[in-house]
Amino acid sequence: MVSFTPAPASAQVTAFKQAVAEAASRDKDISAFYKANNFKAIWTGSFGKDASRRKALFKAIAQADAHGLPSARYDAAGLMAKLKAAKNPRARGLVEVEMSKAFLELSQNMQTGALKPRSIDRNIVRAVPYRERSSYLVNFAKSNPNSFFKALAPKTPEYARLMKEKMRFEKIVARGGFGAVVPAKSLKPGQSGNAVVALRNRLGAMGYMGRSSAQAYDGNLQKAVQQFQIAHGLAADGVAGAGTINEINKPATARLQSIIVALERERWVNQPRGKRHVLVNITDYTAKIVDNGKVTFSTRSVVGATASDRATPEFSDVMEFMVINPTWNVPRSIATKEYLPMMKRNPNAAGHLKLYDSRGRQVSRGNINFAKYNASNFPYAIKQPPSRRNALGLVKFMFPNKYNIYLHDTPSKSLFARETRAFSHGCVRLGDPFDFAYALLAKQSNDPKGLFHSHLKTNRESVVKLKEEVPVHIVYRTAFTQAKGPINFRRDVYGRDARIWNALAKAGVVLRAVQG
């Protein structure tokens, strides 16, 4: 570690401070910190504290890639070279500021991510909990250096488990991955041959079955396939169909990339989620209620279709109320893009929908010349009254947001039986909306089912407020863990994680192959 000799002369002190002020002037947060600190050194001084801070910073930079961060971004080698070359107060002042810049970059990246989500995909509209940059320097100067760096990364069980999985997969990559791919489009119980042996060996390398010399697709292999399918969101029928074979053949490096992306995503939500919260994982097609870290309710979901204008956005908000027997206020984009063309061809098309003028009065279709309207001048609102046929079903769960996204029931129940469920216009449809409502209302009623149905049986729209508002987190994780059992992987339905990985790789993140 670089050390310095004291420079007591006032001229030297002044030269150091002037250099710090000059270099820091290009960054308002760094400048404000040093101005309040009377331009004193926190890195390059000869005192023990400065040496401890330097040591902690270089240690943290060395460990950055373990978190899936671009360690080259913080340029430890360059900083060290500049420190060694700093032979006078001015040079030390310039290096002082360079170290603070690297410190800020690393601290922010470790705590809230190395990427800006919206720059990756316009539907990642998450409000990342960024901290004031100046607070990092202020708090660090008052803290134990090593403890400060340890406290930056998320403290969630998910982050800790992802870190362990990252290390495990790095070792798998180092020893060559999962072995030979399965040379078959599909396989089923009872078959035998080289492809079945390859399937057996690959699932064994992944940890889904123990050592075996069986040559046939027997019961043990079928069970291993089922376990793999469950952990990858596939129909768990024990048959290695085309979709299952495709997932089995994905390389360990691809899985490691998903884990690194998941770590970055976990940093984007590095804040309390709420003792009770709703978690919607788009790629998993599920909506869950989580109480004190444990899933207490889970239901299948349908999410937005893959077209960019229908994909479900990622964000967090707070659920305030539910609407029972809801009216569907057709979004203008759907009204003009889908229904207006239909009504131009046939004024009576989509007869279950009602039209209203700007004063809220229902308008007869016979009085409307649809041919003269387009998307920019169509003056009517389109609504669907409450009914079992309503597009929102019989209940919707509201967390008012500018994206017009919410959770709701649906009359299209058959879609929940499908393995891939990306079909909506963006909102999240629930497979068990009534049970979801009962679970929410149980916090405020001794008879949540009775309360819900007392509103439902009126057949009129009614609002039920939640006495305790519930945070809702709509996330997108192609890799996620569980307290017990194997890590889960899901398909990158919108291609977002591929774009995030590409951005991380461009920033300097690399896949490590760790011998162990």
C-alpha positions as a Python dict, from the first residue, in 0.01 Angstrom:
ca = {
    (1, 'M'): (0, 0, 0),
    (2, 'V'): (123, 347, -88),
    (3, 'S'): (235, 565, 205),
    (4, 'F'): (315, 935, 226),
    (5, 'T'): (543, 1153, 432),
    (6, 'P'): (402, 1457, 607),
    (7, 'A'): (416, 1788, 425),
    (8, 'P'): (385, 2049, 704),
    (9, 'A'): (484, 2359, 511),
    (10, 'S'): (189, 2595, 464),
    (11, 'A'): (280, 2643, 99),
    (12, 'Q'): (253, 2272, 42),
    (13, 'V'): (-82, 2256, 224),
    (14, 'T'): (-211, 2541, 11),
    (15, 'A'): (-92, 2372, -308),
    (16, 'F'): (-273, 2053, -207),
    (17, 'K'): (-596, 2236, -126),
    (18, 'Q'): (-584, 2437, -447),
    (19, 'A'): (-539, 2119, -649),
    (20, 'V'): (-833, 1953, -470),
    (21, 'A'): (-1054, 2257, -524),
    (22, 'E'): (-959, 2275, -890),
    (23, 'A'): (-1015, 1906, -962),
    (24, 'A'): (-1334, 1886, -754),
    (25, 'S'): (-1490, 2189, -923),
    (26, 'R'): (-1603, 1965, -1212),
    (27, 'D'): (-1828, 1766, -977),
    (28, 'K'): (-2065, 1963, -755),
    (29, 'D'): (-2108, 1685, -496),
    (30, 'I'): (-1737, 1623, -456),
    (31, 'S'): (-1673, 1996, -453),
    (32, 'A'): (-1933, 2053, -180),
    (33, 'F'): (-1785, 1775, 34),
    (34, 'Y'): (-1429, 1906, 18),
    (35, 'K'): (-1539, 2263, 71),
    (36, 'A'): (-1723, 2160, 389),
    (37, 'N'): (-1418, 1952, 486),
    (38, 'N'): (-1183, 2250, 441),
    (39, 'F'): (-1024, 2062, 147),
    (40, 'K'): (-858, 1812, 381),
    (41, 'A'): (-747, 1472, 251),
    (42, 'I'): (-943, 1158, 332),
    (43, 'W'): (-739, 927, 104),
    (44, 'T'): (-392, 1064, 49),
    (45, 'G'): (-292, 1192, 390),
    (46, 'S'): (-19, 1031, 598),
    (47, 'F'): (-250, 945, 887),
    (48, 'G'): (-359, 592, 970),
    (49, 'K'): (-721, 663, 886),
    (50, 'D'): (-630, 763, 532),
    (51, 'A'): (-428, 445, 487),
    (52, 'S'): (-722, 238, 613),
    (53, 'R'): (-955, 410, 370),
    (54, 'R'): (-718, 351, 79),
    (55, 'K'): (-684, -13, 170),
    (56, 'A'): (-1062, -57, 204),
    (57, 'L'): (-1129, 112, -131),
    (58, 'F'): (-883, -104, -323),
    (59, 'K'): (-1019, -413, -149),
    (60, 'A'): (-1377, -319, -243),
    (61, 'I'): (-1276, -259, -605),
    (62, 'A'): (-1103, -598, -613),
    (63, 'Q'): (-1424, -760, -491),
    (64, 'A'): (-1656, -571, -726),
    (65, 'D'): (-1664, -841, -993),
    (66, 'A'): (-1784, -1090, -730),
    (67, 'H'): (-2104, -881, -727),
    (68, 'G'): (-2127, -878, -1105),
    (69, 'L'): (-2003, -520, -1126),
    (70, 'P'): (-1763, -379, -1390),
    (71, 'S'): (-1447, -364, -1178),
    (72, 'A'): (-1248, -207, -1464),
    (73, 'R'): (-1476, 96, -1440),
    (74, 'Y'): (-1313, 190, -1108),
    (75, 'D'): (-958, 156, -1250),
    (76, 'A'): (-770, 31, -945),
    (77, 'A'): (-448, -6, -1143),
    (78, 'G'): (-468, 350, -1272),
    (79, 'L'): (-537, 489, -925),
    (80, 'M'): (-247, 295, -778),
    (81, 'A'): (-12, 420, -1049),
    (82, 'K'): (-119, 780, -990),
    (83, 'L'): (-71, 740, -615),
    (84, 'K'): (282, 609, -663),
    (85, 'A'): (364, 889, -906),
    (86, 'A'): (227, 1165, -679),
    (87, 'K'): (552, 1318, -550),
    (88, 'N'): (428, 1667, -463),
    (89, 'P'): (123, 1824, -293),
    (90, 'R'): (-46, 1927, -616),
    (91, 'A'): (-21, 1577, -762),
    (92, 'R'): (-156, 1431, -438),
    (93, 'G'): (-447, 1675, -448),
    (94, 'L'): (-540, 1565, -799),
    (95, 'V'): (-522, 1196, -702),
    (96, 'E'): (-728, 1268, -391),
    (97, 'V'): (-1021, 1375, -610),
    (98, 'E'): (-971, 1085, -853),
    (99, 'M'): (-1006, 844, -564),
    (100, 'S'): (-1323, 1014, -446),
    (101, 'K'): (-1468, 983, -798),
    (102, 'A'): (-1389, 612, -809),
    (103, 'F'): (-1530, 573, -458),
    (104, 'L'): (-1858, 740, -552),
    (105, 'E'): (-1895, 535, -868),
    (106, 'L'): (-1832, 209, -685),
    (107, 'S'): (-2056, 298, -390),
    (108, 'Q'): (-2349, 393, -608),
    (109, 'N'): (-2307, 89, -831),
    (110, 'M'): (-2286, -144, -533),
    (111, 'Q'): (-2595, 0, -369),
    (112, 'T'): (-2831, 84, -656),
    (113, 'G'): (-2682, -73, -969),
    (114, 'A'): (-2432, -7, -1244),
    (115, 'L'): (-2695, 68, -1510),
    (116, 'K'): (-2980, 314, -1552),
    (117, 'P'): (-3287, 91, -1609),
    (118, 'R'): (-3477, 321, -1844),
    (119, 'S'): (-3177, 347, -2072),
    (120, 'I'): (-3201, -29, -2129),
    (121, 'D'): (-3573, -68, -2196),
    (122, 'R'): (-3847, 194, -2200),
    (123, 'N'): (-4076, -39, -2005),
    (124, 'I'): (-3840, -65, -1710),
    (125, 'V'): (-3989, 239, -1544),
    (126, 'R'): (-3875, 152, -1194),
    (127, 'A'): (-3789, 439, -961),
    (128, 'V'): (-3447, 331, -838),
    (129, 'P'): (-3386, 450, -476),
    (130, 'Y'): (-3079, 656, -554),
    (131, 'R'): (-2908, 818, -257),
    (132, 'E'): (-2761, 1166, -248),
    (133, 'R'): (-2408, 1130, -388),
    (134, 'S'): (-2259, 1366, -132),
    (135, 'S'): (-2395, 1151, 152),
    (136, 'Y'): (-2161, 868, 54),
    (137, 'L'): (-1851, 1080, 116),
    (138, 'V'): (-1989, 1238, 431),
    (139, 'N'): (-2088, 903, 585),
    (140, 'F'): (-1773, 725, 472),
    (141, 'A'): (-1549, 987, 633),
    (142, 'K'): (-1723, 915, 965),
    (143, 'S'): (-1742, 537, 933),
    (144, 'N'): (-1526, 231, 963),
    (145, 'P'): (-1412, 192, 600),
    (146, 'N'): (-1458, -184, 569),
    (147, 'S'): (-1796, -178, 746),
    (148, 'F'): (-1912, 100, 516),
    (149, 'F'): (-1842, -102, 200),
    (150, 'K'): (-1999, -417, 346),
    (151, 'A'): (-2321, -227, 415),
    (152, 'L'): (-2370, -103, 58),
    (153, 'A'): (-2498, -414, -121),
    (154, 'P'): (-2861, -523, -65),
    (155, 'K'): (-2914, -714, 259),
    (156, 'T'): (-3203, -922, 130),
    (157, 'P'): (-3194, -1303, 156),
    (158, 'E'): (-3244, -1308, -222),
    (159, 'Y'): (-2925, -1113, -287),
    (160, 'A'): (-2725, -1336, -53),
    (161, 'R'): (-2858, -1651, -219),
    (162, 'L'): (-2792, -1512, -567),
    (163, 'M'): (-2433, -1438, -466),
    (164, 'K'): (-2392, -1801, -355),
    (165, 'E'): (-2542, -1924, -682),
    (166, 'K'): (-2311, -1697, -878),
    (167, 'M'): (-2011, -1856, -708),
    (168, 'R'): (-2151, -2205, -767),
    (169, 'F'): (-2210, -2144, -1136),
    (170, 'E'): (-1865, -1989, -1175),
    (171, 'K'): (-1723, -2320, -1055),
    (172, 'I'): (-1949, -2509, -1295),
    (173, 'V'): (-1829, -2293, -1583),
    (174, 'A'): (-1467, -2350, -1477),
    (175, 'R'): (-1505, -2726, -1503),
    (176, 'G'): (-1662, -2706, -1848),
    (177, 'G'): (-2031, -2655, -1783),
    (178, 'F'): (-2297, -2925, -1782),
    (179, 'G'): (-2134, -3151, -2038),
    (180, 'A'): (-2254, -3260, -2380),
    (181, 'V'): (-2588, -3126, -2498),
    (182, 'V'): (-2881, -3362, -2554),
    (183, 'P'): (-2882, -3454, -2928),
    (184, 'A'): (-3258, -3491, -2963),
    (185, 'K'): (-3562, -3275, -3031),
    (186, 'S'): (-3765, -3462, -2771),
    (187, 'L'): (-3748, -3770, -2550),
    (188, 'K'): (-4003, -3959, -2345),
    (189, 'P'): (-4017, -4236, -2084),
    (190, 'G'): (-3934, -4579, -2216),
    (191, 'Q'): (-3683, -4464, -2474),
    (192, 'S'): (-3312, -4548, -2464),
    (193, 'G'): (-2998, -4465, -2657),
    (194, 'N'): (-2722, -4206, -2664),
    (195, 'A'): (-2959, -3909, -2638),
    (196, 'V'): (-3118, -4053, -2322),
    (197, 'V'): (-2771, -4107, -2172),
    (198, 'A'): (-2681, -3746, -2256),
    (199, 'L'): (-3005, -3632, -2089),
    (200, 'R'): (-2924, -3837, -1780),
    (201, 'N'): (-2569, -3704, -1761),
    (202, 'R'): (-2670, -3342, -1812),
    (203, 'L'): (-2940, -3352, -1547),
    (204, 'G'): (-2691, -3519, -1315),
    (205, 'A'): (-2438, -3241, -1374),
    (206, 'M'): (-2711, -2988, -1288),
    (207, 'G'): (-2788, -3166, -961),
    (208, 'Y'): (-3132, -3302, -1045),
    (209, 'M'): (-3031, -3667, -1003),
    (210, 'G'): (-2752, -3872, -855),
    (211, 'R'): (-2502, -4093, -1029),
    (212, 'S'): (-2665, -4349, -1254),
    (213, 'S'): (-2562, -4602, -1518),
    (214, 'A'): (-2916, -4654, -1647),
    (215, 'Q'): (-2940, -4650, -2025),
    (216, 'A'): (-3319, -4605, -2043),
    (217, 'Y'): (-3559, -4320, -1973),
    (218, 'D'): (-3675, -4478, -1647),
    (219, 'G'): (-3870, -4355, -1347),
    (220, 'N'): (-3568, -4187, -1187),
    (221, 'L'): (-3493, -3992, -1503),
    (222, 'Q'): (-3859, -3899, -1541),
    (223, 'K'): (-3859, -3763, -1184),
    (224, 'A'): (-3541, -3564, -1255),
    (225, 'V'): (-3701, -3416, -1568),
    (226, 'Q'): (-4006, -3315, -1362),
    (227, 'Q'): (-3788, -3148, -1100),
    (228, 'F'): (-3604, -2961, -1374),
    (229, 'Q'): (-3935, -2854, -1528),
    (230, 'I'): (-4067, -2723, -1198),
    (231, 'A'): (-3751, -2519, -1141),
    (232, 'H'): (-3777, -2372, -1492),
    (233, 'G'): (-4148, -2288, -1504),
    (234, 'L'): (-4234, -2567, -1749),
    (235, 'A'): (-4529, -2806, -1751),
    (236, 'A'): (-4408, -3077, -1512),
    (237, 'D'): (-4515, -3384, -1709),
    (238, 'G'): (-4181, -3563, -1695),
    (239, 'V'): (-4160, -3570, -2074),
    (240, 'A'): (-3858, -3400, -2228),
    (241, 'G'): (-4038, -3222, -2509),
    (242, 'A'): (-3889, -2962, -2738),
    (243, 'G'): (-3927, -2679, -2487),
    (244, 'T'): (-3775, -2880, -2204),
    (245, 'I'): (-3483, -3002, -2418),
    (246, 'N'): (-3415, -2644, -2525),
    (247, 'E'): (-3396, -2531, -2163),
    (248, 'I'): (-3183, -2829, -2059),
    (249, 'N'): (-2938, -2754, -2339),
    (250, 'K'): (-2885, -2393, -2236),
    (251, 'P'): (-2520, -2352, -2133),
    (252, 'A'): (-2406, -2280, -1780),
    (253, 'T'): (-2270, -1946, -1902),
    (254, 'A'): (-2622, -1838, -2002),
    (255, 'R'): (-2751, -1926, -1656),
    (256, 'L'): (-2461, -1736, -1497),
    (257, 'Q'): (-2551, -1431, -1705),
    (258, 'S'): (-2910, -1452, -1575),
    (259, 'I'): (-2783, -1461, -1217),
    (260, 'I'): (-2562, -1156, -1272),
    (261, 'V'): (-2855, -968, -1424),
    (262, 'A'): (-3070, -1069, -1126),
    (263, 'L'): (-2809, -922, -890),
    (264, 'E'): (-2822, -594, -1081),
    (265, 'R'): (-3200, -597, -1068),
    (266, 'E'): (-3193, -664, -694),
    (267, 'R'): (-2977, -353, -651),
    (268, 'W'): (-3240, -150, -839),
    (269, 'V'): (-3491, -228, -562),
    (270, 'N'): (-3252, -188, -269),
    (271, 'Q'): (-3509, -58, -23),
    (272, 'P'): (-3770, -208, 214),
    (273, 'R'): (-4040, -394, 18),
    (274, 'G'): (-4299, -381, 294),
    (275, 'K'): (-4378, -635, 568),
    (276, 'R'): (-4677, -730, 354),
    (277, 'H'): (-4643, -677, -20),
    (278, 'V'): (-4761, -812, -352),
    (279, 'L'): (-4494, -951, -580),
    (280, 'V'): (-4565, -1003, -949),
    (281, 'N'): (-4285, -1171, -1142),
    (282, 'I'): (-4362, -1118, -1509),
    (283, 'T'): (-4145, -1405, -1632),
    (284, 'D'): (-4289, -1647, -1376),
    (285, 'Y'): (-4650, -1558, -1460),
    (286, 'T'): (-4740, -1543, -1091),
    (287, 'A'): (-4873, -1293, -839),
    (288, 'K'): (-4792, -1354, -474),
    (289, 'I'): (-4872, -1202, -138),
    (290, 'V'): (-4564, -1196, 83),
    (291, 'D'): (-4593, -1152, 461),
    (292, 'N'): (-4272, -1099, 661),
    (293, 'G'): (-4064, -1260, 390),
    (294, 'K'): (-4287, -1567, 341),
    (295, 'V'): (-4525, -1629, 51),
    (296, 'T'): (-4874, -1664, 203),
    (297, 'F'): (-5072, -1667, -122),
    (298, 'S'): (-4985, -1737, -484),
    (299, 'T'): (-5185, -1744, -804),
    (300, 'R'): (-5111, -1783, -1172),
    (301, 'S'): (-5117, -1468, -1381),
    (302, 'V'): (-5142, -1355, -1741),
    (303, 'V'): (-4915, -1064, -1834),
    (304, 'G'): (-4876, -829, -2129),
    (305, 'A'): (-4812, -967, -2474),
    (306, 'T'): (-4465, -947, -2623),
    (307, 'A'): (-4537, -650, -2851),
    (308, 'S'): (-4360, -345, -2706),
    (309, 'D'): (-4685, -149, -2668),
    (310, 'R'): (-4844, -434, -2469),
    (311, 'A'): (-4555, -555, -2255),
    (312, 'T'): (-4615, -516, -1882),
    (313, 'P'): (-4389, -244, -1738),
    (314, 'E'): (-4175, -291, -1427),
    (315, 'F'): (-4240, -59, -1136),
    (316, 'S'): (-4352, -42, -774),
    (317, 'D'): (-4655, 131, -632),
    (318, 'V'): (-4907, 97, -349),
    (319, 'M'): (-5240, -85, -370),
    (320, 'E'): (-5509, 135, -217),
    (321, 'F'): (-5843, -30, -297),
    (322, 'M'): (-6029, -292, -497),
    (323, 'V'): (-6325, -237, -726),
    (324, 'I'): (-6590, -508, -722),
    (325, 'N'): (-6815, -537, -1030),
    (326, 'P'): (-6591, -293, -1217),
    (327, 'T'): (-6677, -94, -1525),
    (328, 'W'): (-6415, -128, -1795),
    (329, 'N'): (-6315, 216, -1914),
    (330, 'V'): (-6156, 118, -2241),
    (331, 'P'): (-5818, 291, -2276),
    (332, 'R'): (-5817, 537, -2563),
    (333, 'S'): (-5537, 350, -2739),
    (334, 'I'): (-5749, 34, -2748),
    (335, 'A'): (-6066, 226, -2832),
    (336, 'T'): (-5913, 393, -3137),
    (337, 'K'): (-5678, 120, -3257),
    (338, 'E'): (-5905, -181, -3210),
    (339, 'Y'): (-6269, -85, -3169),
    (340, 'L'): (-6302, 221, -3391),
    (341, 'P'): (-6194, 30, -3706),
    (342, 'M'): (-6445, -245, -3616),
    (343, 'M'): (-6728, 6, -3575),
    (344, 'K'): (-6637, 173, -3903),
    (345, 'R'): (-6699, -158, -4075),
    (346, 'N'): (-7005, -238, -3866),
    (347, 'P'): (-7156, 23, -3632),
    (348, 'N'): (-7303, -252, -3416),
    (349, 'A'): (-6974, -439, -3367),
    (350, 'A'): (-6869, -510, -3008),
    (351, 'G'): (-7225, -449, -2894),
    (352, 'H'): (-7133, -516, -2530),
    (353, 'L'): (-6955, -179, -2525),
    (354, 'K'): (-7132, 152, -2461),
    (355, 'L'): (-7033, 494, -2597),
    (356, 'Y'): (-7042, 818, -2398),
    (357, 'D'): (-6996, 1181, -2497),
    (358, 'S'): (-6775, 1436, -2322),
    (359, 'R'): (-7054, 1510, -2071),
    (360, 'G'): (-7082, 1146, -1969),
    (361, 'R'): (-7411, 1086, -2153),
    (362, 'Q'): (-7461, 752, -2327),
    (363, 'V'): (-7486, 795, -2704),
    (364, 'S'): (-7678, 573, -2946),
    (365, 'R'): (-7458, 422, -3214),
    (366, 'G'): (-7727, 495, -3471),
    (367, 'N'): (-7655, 865, -3430),
    (368, 'I'): (-7282, 832, -3497),
    (369, 'N'): (-7110, 847, -3836),
    (370, 'F'): (-6799, 646, -3747),
    (371, 'A'): (-6648, 698, -4092),
    (372, 'K'): (-6558, 1059, -4018),
    (373, 'Y'): (-6349, 978, -3711),
    (374, 'N'): (-5990, 864, -3664),
    (375, 'A'): (-5757, 811, -3371),
    (376, 'S'): (-5696, 1185, -3324),
    (377, 'N'): (-6055, 1315, -3338),
    (378, 'F'): (-6269, 1032, -3201),
    (379, 'P'): (-6472, 1217, -2933),
    (380, 'Y'): (-6633, 930, -2743),
    (381, 'A'): (-6541, 727, -2438),
    (382, 'I'): (-6606, 355, -2459),
    (383, 'K'): (-6711, 158, -2153),
    (384, 'Q'): (-6821, -193, -2067),
    (385, 'P'): (-7072, -212, -1781),
    (386, 'P'): (-7023, -456, -1493),
    (387, 'S'): (-7098, -820, -1579),
    (388, 'R'): (-6939, -1162, -1581),
    (389, 'R'): (-6842, -1094, -1943),
    (390, 'N'): (-6661, -773, -1849),
    (391, 'A'): (-6300, -770, -1970),
    (392, 'L'): (-6192, -701, -1611),
    (393, 'G'): (-6401, -983, -1474),
    (394, 'L'): (-6567, -918, -1139),
    (395, 'V'): (-6289, -745, -946),
    (396, 'K'): (-5986, -528, -1005),
    (397, 'F'): (-5712, -428, -763),
    (398, 'M'): (-5598, -69, -791),
    (399, 'F'): (-5263, 96, -727),
    (400, 'P'): (-5324, 415, -931),
    (401, 'N'): (-5033, 484, -1164),
    (402, 'K'): (-4966, 674, -1483),
    (403, 'Y'): (-4914, 352, -1677),
    (404, 'N'): (-5277, 246, -1620),
    (405, 'I'): (-5163, -96, -1498),
    (406, 'Y'): (-5352, -294, -1234),
    (407, 'L'): (-5438, -651, -1133),
    (408, 'H'): (-5778, -791, -1228),
    (409, 'D'): (-6005, -1086, -1289),
    (410, 'T'): (-6084, -1201, -1643),
    (411, 'P'): (-6354, -1407, -1817),
    (412, 'S'): (-6080, -1572, -2028),
    (413, 'K'): (-6001, -1848, -1779),
    (414, 'S'): (-5856, -2095, -2030),
    (415, 'L'): (-5536, -1892, -2070),
    (416, 'F'): (-5422, -1982, -1718),
    (417, 'A'): (-5372, -2343, -1821),
    (418, 'R'): (-5102, -2247, -2070),
    (419, 'E'): (-4732, -2269, -1991),
    (420, 'T'): (-4655, -1928, -2143),
    (421, 'R'): (-4908, -1662, -2046),
    (422, 'A'): (-4822, -1333, -2219),
    (423, 'F'): (-5153, -1227, -2374),
    (424, 'S'): (-5289, -910, -2211),
    (425, 'H'): (-5269, -545, -2313),
    (426, 'G'): (-5031, -487, -2022),
    (427, 'C'): (-5236, -535, -1707),
    (428, 'V'): (-5193, -845, -1493),
    (429, 'R'): (-5481, -1092, -1493),
    (430, 'L'): (-5518, -1321, -1191),
    (431, 'G'): (-5611, -1688, -1200),
    (432, 'D'): (-5770, -1681, -851),
    (433, 'P'): (-5888, -1321, -806),
    (434, 'F'): (-6153, -1395, -544),
    (435, 'D'): (-5907, -1582, -320),
    (436, 'F'): (-5659, -1299, -374),
    (437, 'A'): (-5927, -1056, -252),
    (438, 'Y'): (-6009, -1270, 51),
    (439, 'A'): (-5639, -1280, 146),
    (440, 'L'): (-5614, -902, 125),
    (441, 'L'): (-5938, -841, 317),
    (442, 'A'): (-5847, -1089, 591),
    (443, 'K'): (-5637, -813, 747),
    (444, 'Q'): (-5945, -597, 801),
    (445, 'S'): (-6238, -836, 838),
    (446, 'N'): (-6322, -1150, 1034),
    (447, 'D'): (-6530, -1260, 737),
    (448, 'P'): (-6340, -1149, 427),
    (449, 'K'): (-6534, -1380, 197),
    (450, 'G'): (-6867, -1252, 329),
    (451, 'L'): (-6752, -891, 296),
    (452, 'F'): (-6644, -947, -63),
    (453, 'H'): (-6964, -1122, -168),
    (454, 'S'): (-7188, -866, 2),
    (455, 'H'): (-7059, -621, -259),
    (456, 'L'): (-7046, -871, -542),
    (457, 'K'): (-7410, -976, -517),
    (458, 'T'): (-7533, -619, -572),
    (459, 'N'): (-7412, -639, -935),
    (460, 'R'): (-7319, -272, -899),
    (461, 'E'): (-6973, -123, -907),
    (462, 'S'): (-6839, -61, -558),
    (463, 'V'): (-6506, 38, -409),
    (464, 'V'): (-6357, -134, -106),
    (465, 'K'): (-6063, 51, 44),
    (466, 'L'): (-5779, -135, 206),
    (467, 'K'): (-5732, -16, 563),
    (468, 'E'): (-5361, -95, 528),
    (469, 'E'): (-5230, -10, 183),
    (470, 'V'): (-5013, -281, 30),
    (471, 'P'): (-4695, -217, -175),
    (472, 'V'): (-4700, -382, -517),
    (473, 'H'): (-4375, -474, -691),
    (474, 'I'): (-4392, -577, -1055),
    (475, 'V'): (-4055, -735, -1128),
    (476, 'Y'): (-3889, -930, -1406),
    (477, 'R'): (-3657, -1207, -1290),
    (478, 'T'): (-3531, -1485, -1514),
    (479, 'A'): (-3325, -1613, -1222),
    (480, 'F'): (-3455, -1623, -867),
    (481, 'T'): (-3396, -1832, -559),
    (482, 'Q'): (-3599, -1993, -285),
    (483, 'A'): (-3519, -2057, 80),
    (484, 'K'): (-3504, -2430, 9),
    (485, 'G'): (-3458, -2606, -320),
    (486, 'P'): (-3281, -2531, -646),
    (487, 'I'): (-3244, -2193, -810),
    (488, 'N'): (-3525, -2114, -1054),
    (489, 'F'): (-3479, -1993, -1410),
    (490, 'R'): (-3740, -1854, -1648),
    (491, 'R'): (-3749, -1759, -2014),
    (492, 'D'): (-3664, -1402, -2110),
    (493, 'V'): (-4015, -1340, -2246),
    (494, 'Y'): (-3956, -976, -2345),
    (495, 'G'): (-3582, -1002, -2410),
    (496, 'R'): (-3512, -747, -2137),
    (497, 'D'): (-3253, -950, -1951),
    (498, 'A'): (-3058, -1008, -2272),
    (499, 'R'): (-3042, -631, -2320),
    (500, 'I'): (-2935, -579, -1959),
    (501, 'W'): (-2660, -838, -1991),
    (502, 'N'): (-2535, -678, -2312),
    (503, 'A'): (-2522, -341, -2137),
    (504, 'L'): (-2338, -489, -1838),
    (505, 'A'): (-2090, -662, -2067),
    (506, 'K'): (-2036, -335, -2256),
    (507, 'A'): (-1970, -164, -1921),
    (508, 'G'): (-1704, -423, -1844),
    (509, 'V'): (-1876, -704, -1654),
    (510, 'V'): (-1718, -1039, -1736),
    (511, 'L'): (-1808, -1400, -1663),
    (512, 'R'): (-1564, -1544, -1416),
    (513, 'A'): (-1467, -1910, -1419),
    (514, 'V'): (-1361, -1988, -1064),
    (515, 'Q'): (-1166, -2299, -981),
    (516, 'G'): (-1285, -2456, -659),
}
